Amino acid sequence: KTADVPGVPSAFVDQLHEQGIEELYPPQAEAVEAGVTDGQSLVASVPTASGKTLVAQLAMLSAVQRGGKALYIVPLRALASEKKAEFEAFEAFGVSVGVTTGNYESDGGWLAEKDIVVATSEKVDSLVRNGAPWLADLTCVVADEVHLIDDRNRGPTLEVTLAKLRQTNPGLQVVALSATVGNAEDIAEWLDAELVDSDWRPIELRKGVHYGQALHFENDSKREVPVRNGEKQTAGLVRDTLSEGGSTLVFVNSRRNAEASARRLGDVVEPFLDSETKETLADLADEIRGVSDAETSDDLADAVAKGAAFHHAGLAREHRQLVEDAFRERKLKVVSATPTLAAGVNTPSRRVVVRDWRRYDGTGMQPLSVLEVHQMMGRAGRPGRDPYGEAVLLANSHEDIEELQERYVDAEPEDVRSKLAVEPAMRTHVLATIASGFARTREGLLSFLEQTLYASQSTEEGRLERVADSVVDYLVQNGFVERDGDELAATNVGYTVSMLYLDPMSAATIIDGLESIAGASEPTTEFEAEETTAGFQTFTRSDEDGVADDGDGEAPAAADAGVEKPTPLGLYQLLSRTPDMYELYLKSGDREEYTEVFYEREAELLGPAPTEYEEDRFEDWLSALKTARMLEDWADEVDEDRITERYDVGPGDLRGKVETAEWLLGATERIAGELDLPGPVTVGVREAKKRVQDGVREELLELVSVREVGRKRARRLYDAGIEDREALRTVDKSVVLAALGDRPKTAETIMQNAGREDPSVEGVDPASEVVADGD
Ligand code: ADP
């Protein structure tokens, strides 16, 4: 009984009752028995949607009740807001909740007041690097989806963060929530935690394989699910679910497939919709079109109008949110998704179809892991709403049925293995560990690394030491760390790089590139570039906020003679060469095109270029150039849909690259200041940053700083002769009105935002001589 849970506020128990939660699920009861409400560390390895969150809530609330403070670590930003919303109900009985995601640099001082803080692992890592003092008050830490420690990209951050928090807060309670994995006991041992390892689910999950006209279940039973002539299996399954009033989630292996599948399935769903639902969906489609003017936006809206949608990481964040909400509210009957949706976002569905169980990994089609497929399957069935959940794999042949059953239906999930030894991870985390003073000697570094899962899993004698030593060597060679006997200390630049959250290799690339401008009066050879890199250790921090000045960057003339301002393209290409920016692929035909661009614009590129004979490096250089051209197009005001078409990317990809470029240019600006580079370098960096941030040419920078003025409106205003904020205040209102396509509300808001005293346009007619441009 929930009423029997010791140590949590009774008001919380009341809240649970209101939600209809009367009794603990068996794994939850096991967790309480294991002492999760008494500060005992715990690993809960249970299936998706089996109530892990409540285990975490019990742990956090009991910790707060004892006067402590709790941190809930989520793997995705989207989940941070979802969890915060969930925990906000605690404020009714005086437990305060805060969430922190973006802005890597601040120490989030205001969070010191909160009883419970929700954050992504990246954010927590950066709080640790910034030495946020309130971290010392933590008594309970929850790690959600802890099996992601196995993820090459994000796993190491979570692993290192947990190790650091445990080292600084002796006695810290760690509650790790995991999908069912092969080796939950390893994780428990690493964390000195009790283990709840269970297969229990609140709603029956039937797993099966569809082939021909039938669904074959685990227990050898069969059910007819007809597929019409010329139709795909998924269509038959979706129709079958609809006829029982349920919804279907379809997992596919690529964005393109998700979109194509949604388009086709819309035609299957449409006949099932009543007129009221159709109206609701039409409104939703309009809302989706309003988010962005890219083609994907239209495609999504078209599918949504028919009750189907696609979901993948190329979508704009607002789009993803709208789709998730509408599916949860059952307005949408089908969502075709890439596996991103399986990770965490709470979107249960009557039936889950795992259509593609192979994925292209750069070399060939590889089968998905059992763990991933089980997580997708676990999204089937909403307790209390569906009688059961059904997860279906698709077979192409009779033999396939058995293979799929063995591979996924009957199989145990894989083990979780630490990925800390992956190079960029080690570089980044070793530098951070030294820079934040966590380790001041080689011994200190090693004894910290001993606390990681990696150490507890590596059996090879001396491996950890070898890896650590080679990484420290790299950091010393590149001037990020100074070694004095056994002592290790970060240099100023090393410290800055760690605070900026850059991969040290990115920083080294950026520094080489910037110094090649500064030293450009002589031809740069690779050898010299190396020398300069080593030389910057002698630079000292010039002036704390020398770069923060955002005046218009008048450069002190004398020292800068002969140094040319880098162009945006040159800087974008430099950033695109770093491991922190995912480059665009070179497709067939691209190589020729960008080789040409390369020779045309070679002078703008920073640092020594590889020759055409160094195949791989040259290819990489061209990919970076292609990525840079896309950013340049954006900063040259090319339309979003033209760009997505030209580079064959989704609007979400474009925005992602733009955001990364903004962040890296901000970091570049700081590094340039740290290295005391000539003024024109900093000015060039700042300009390139502002332009990519707003997607405009230089002359529009002032206009876009007015709220509600985006790149398109700014261009129209400018073309109508309104070149700055001042003009918005003084020019004849009819001109503004005409430039904005005769939209009185918009015109008024914008003039008001520009500080115009009387922005009203009542009775004003748009000026006739101004012709607003087409769209
Ligand atoms: P997980 O984190 O394991 O994926 P959740 O914590 O999101 O799963 O739980 C899934 C759903 O089950 C939630 O809607 C939650 O409110 C509900 N739930 C959790 N515990 C109980 C319980 N003891 N009784 C009834 N419903 C519960």
Short mmCIF file of C-alpha atoms in Angstrom, two decimals, residues 239-398:
data_model
loop_
_atom_site.label_atom_id
_atom_site.label_comp_id
_atom_site.label_asym_id
_atom_site.label_seq_id
_atom_site.Cartn_x
_atom_site.Cartn_y
_atom_site.Cartn_z
CA ARG A 239 -6.00 -0.59 -40.09
CA ASP A 240 -6.43 -3.54 -37.78
CA THR A 241 -5.56 -1.43 -34.72
CA LEU A 242 -7.84 1.39 -35.86
CA SER A 243 -10.77 -0.95 -36.22
CA GLU A 244 -10.37 -1.63 -32.49
CA GLY A 245 -10.03 2.03 -31.68
CA GLY A 246 -6.29 1.97 -30.95
CA SER A 247 -3.26 3.89 -32.14
CA THR A 248 -0.03 2.65 -33.69
CA LEU A 249 3.57 3.71 -33.31
CA VAL A 250 5.78 2.62 -36.21
CA PHE A 251 9.55 2.57 -35.83
CA VAL A 252 11.61 2.93 -39.01
CA ASN A 253 15.32 3.41 -39.60
CA SER A 254 15.65 6.75 -41.34
CA ARG A 255 14.04 10.14 -41.55
CA ARG A 256 13.14 9.67 -45.17
CA ASN A 257 11.42 6.40 -44.35
CA ALA A 258 9.55 8.03 -41.48
CA GLU A 259 8.22 10.70 -43.81
CA ALA A 260 7.29 8.31 -46.60
CA SER A 261 5.61 5.95 -44.18
CA ALA A 262 3.54 8.73 -42.59
CA ARG A 263 2.42 9.89 -46.02
CA ARG A 264 1.22 6.39 -46.96
CA LEU A 265 -0.38 5.66 -43.60
CA GLY A 266 -2.33 8.93 -43.70
CA ASP A 267 -4.36 7.38 -46.52
CA VAL A 268 -5.08 4.34 -44.37
CA VAL A 269 -6.19 6.44 -41.40
CA GLU A 270 -8.29 9.06 -43.18
CA PRO A 271 -11.39 6.92 -43.82
CA PHE A 272 -11.62 6.24 -40.07
CA LEU A 273 -11.84 9.91 -39.06
CA ASP A 274 -15.12 11.59 -38.17
CA SER A 275 -15.72 15.19 -39.16
CA GLU A 276 -15.01 16.58 -35.69
CA THR A 277 -11.63 14.88 -35.54
CA LYS A 278 -10.87 16.12 -39.02
CA GLU A 279 -11.47 19.68 -37.92
CA THR A 280 -9.20 19.33 -34.92
CA LEU A 281 -6.52 17.88 -37.14
CA ALA A 282 -6.90 20.66 -39.69
CA ASP A 283 -6.23 23.19 -36.92
CA LEU A 284 -3.20 21.24 -35.80
CA ALA A 285 -1.95 21.13 -39.39
CA ASP A 286 -2.23 24.93 -39.58
CA GLU A 287 -0.30 25.29 -36.38
CA ILE A 288 2.42 23.05 -37.78
CA ARG A 289 2.64 25.09 -41.01
CA GLY A 290 3.08 28.19 -38.87
CA VAL A 291 6.24 26.91 -37.23
CA SER A 292 8.49 27.07 -40.26
CA ASP A 293 8.27 27.71 -43.98
CA ALA A 294 10.36 24.69 -44.94
CA GLU A 295 9.06 21.86 -47.06
CA THR A 296 9.17 19.41 -44.15
CA SER A 297 6.69 21.61 -42.37
CA ASP A 298 4.21 21.25 -45.22
CA ASP A 299 4.78 17.52 -45.51
CA LEU A 300 4.17 17.08 -41.82
CA ALA A 301 1.03 19.22 -41.93
CA ASP A 302 -0.33 17.24 -44.89
CA ALA A 303 0.12 13.96 -43.04
CA VAL A 304 -1.29 15.34 -39.79
CA ALA A 305 -4.46 16.50 -41.53
CA LYS A 306 -5.05 12.82 -42.27
CA GLY A 307 -4.33 11.67 -38.73
CA ALA A 308 -0.75 10.46 -39.25
CA ALA A 309 2.60 12.06 -38.47
CA PHE A 310 6.31 11.48 -38.61
CA HIS A 311 8.80 12.17 -35.85
CA HIS A 312 12.57 12.41 -36.16
CA ALA A 313 15.53 14.49 -35.02
CA GLY A 314 15.44 16.57 -38.23
CA LEU A 315 12.18 18.16 -37.11
CA ALA A 316 12.07 21.51 -35.41
CA ARG A 317 11.63 21.21 -31.66
CA GLU A 318 8.15 22.81 -31.78
CA HIS A 319 7.10 20.26 -34.38
CA ARG A 320 8.25 17.35 -32.27
CA GLN A 321 6.39 18.71 -29.28
CA LEU A 322 3.16 19.20 -31.21
CA VAL A 323 3.33 15.65 -32.58
CA GLU A 324 4.07 14.07 -29.20
CA ASP A 325 1.23 15.93 -27.48
CA ALA A 326 -1.30 15.20 -30.19
CA PHE A 327 -0.41 11.52 -30.19
CA ARG A 328 -0.75 11.30 -26.42
CA GLU A 329 -4.11 13.03 -26.65
CA ARG A 330 -5.07 10.47 -29.30
CA LYS A 331 -5.78 13.07 -31.95
CA LEU A 332 -3.16 11.42 -34.13
CA LYS A 333 -3.70 7.74 -34.81
CA VAL A 334 -0.29 6.86 -36.20
CA VAL A 335 3.24 8.16 -35.74
CA SER A 336 6.14 6.90 -37.83
CA ALA A 337 9.29 7.58 -35.91
CA THR A 338 13.01 7.03 -35.89
CA PRO A 339 14.28 5.45 -32.67
CA THR A 340 14.81 8.83 -30.96
CA LEU A 341 11.20 8.65 -29.86
CA ALA A 342 11.75 5.35 -28.06
CA ALA A 343 14.25 6.97 -25.73
CA GLY A 344 12.31 8.35 -22.86
CA VAL A 345 9.59 10.52 -24.30
CA ASN A 346 6.36 9.24 -22.82
CA THR A 347 4.25 8.27 -25.85
CA PRO A 348 2.49 4.98 -25.28
CA SER A 349 0.42 3.40 -28.02
CA ARG A 350 -1.82 0.35 -28.32
CA ARG A 351 0.34 -1.24 -30.93
CA VAL A 352 4.01 -0.78 -31.75
CA VAL A 353 5.35 -1.90 -35.10
CA VAL A 354 9.11 -2.25 -35.33
CA ARG A 355 9.23 -2.10 -39.10
CA ASP A 356 12.98 -1.80 -39.61
CA TRP A 357 15.26 -3.73 -37.35
CA ARG A 358 18.37 -2.95 -39.36
CA ARG A 359 20.00 0.42 -39.65
CA TYR A 360 22.71 1.85 -41.88
CA ASP A 361 25.75 2.57 -39.74
CA GLY A 362 28.09 4.10 -42.32
CA THR A 363 29.41 0.79 -43.58
CA GLY A 364 26.35 -1.38 -44.03
CA MET A 365 23.01 -2.42 -42.59
CA GLN A 366 23.42 -3.51 -38.99
CA PRO A 367 20.80 -5.09 -36.74
CA LEU A 368 19.56 -2.95 -33.85
CA SER A 369 20.47 -4.02 -30.34
CA VAL A 370 18.01 -6.10 -28.37
CA LEU A 371 17.94 -3.34 -25.78
CA GLU A 372 16.81 -0.77 -28.33
CA VAL A 373 14.16 -3.02 -29.83
CA HIS A 374 12.84 -3.88 -26.38
CA GLN A 375 12.57 -0.21 -25.53
CA MET A 376 10.57 0.41 -28.68
CA MET A 377 8.35 -2.56 -27.93
CA GLY A 378 7.91 -1.33 -24.37
CA ARG A 379 6.01 1.69 -25.68
CA ALA A 380 3.07 -0.60 -26.42
CA GLY A 381 -0.01 -0.44 -24.26
CA ARG A 382 -1.35 2.32 -22.00
CA PRO A 383 -2.31 0.93 -18.62
CA GLY A 384 -5.90 1.76 -17.82
CA ARG A 385 -6.75 2.59 -21.42
CA ASP A 386 -5.70 -0.38 -23.50
CA PRO A 387 -6.58 -3.98 -22.64
CA TYR A 388 -3.01 -4.99 -23.52
CA GLY A 389 -0.10 -3.78 -25.59
CA GLU A 390 1.10 -5.42 -28.74
CA ALA A 391 4.56 -5.18 -30.24
CA VAL A 392 5.11 -6.48 -33.73
CA LEU A 393 8.14 -7.18 -35.89
CA LEU A 394 7.77 -7.69 -39.64
CA ALA A 395 9.06 -10.75 -41.44
CA ASN A 396 9.72 -10.88 -45.17
CA SER A 397 9.86 -14.62 -45.44
CA HIS A 398 8.79 -17.65 -43.54
#
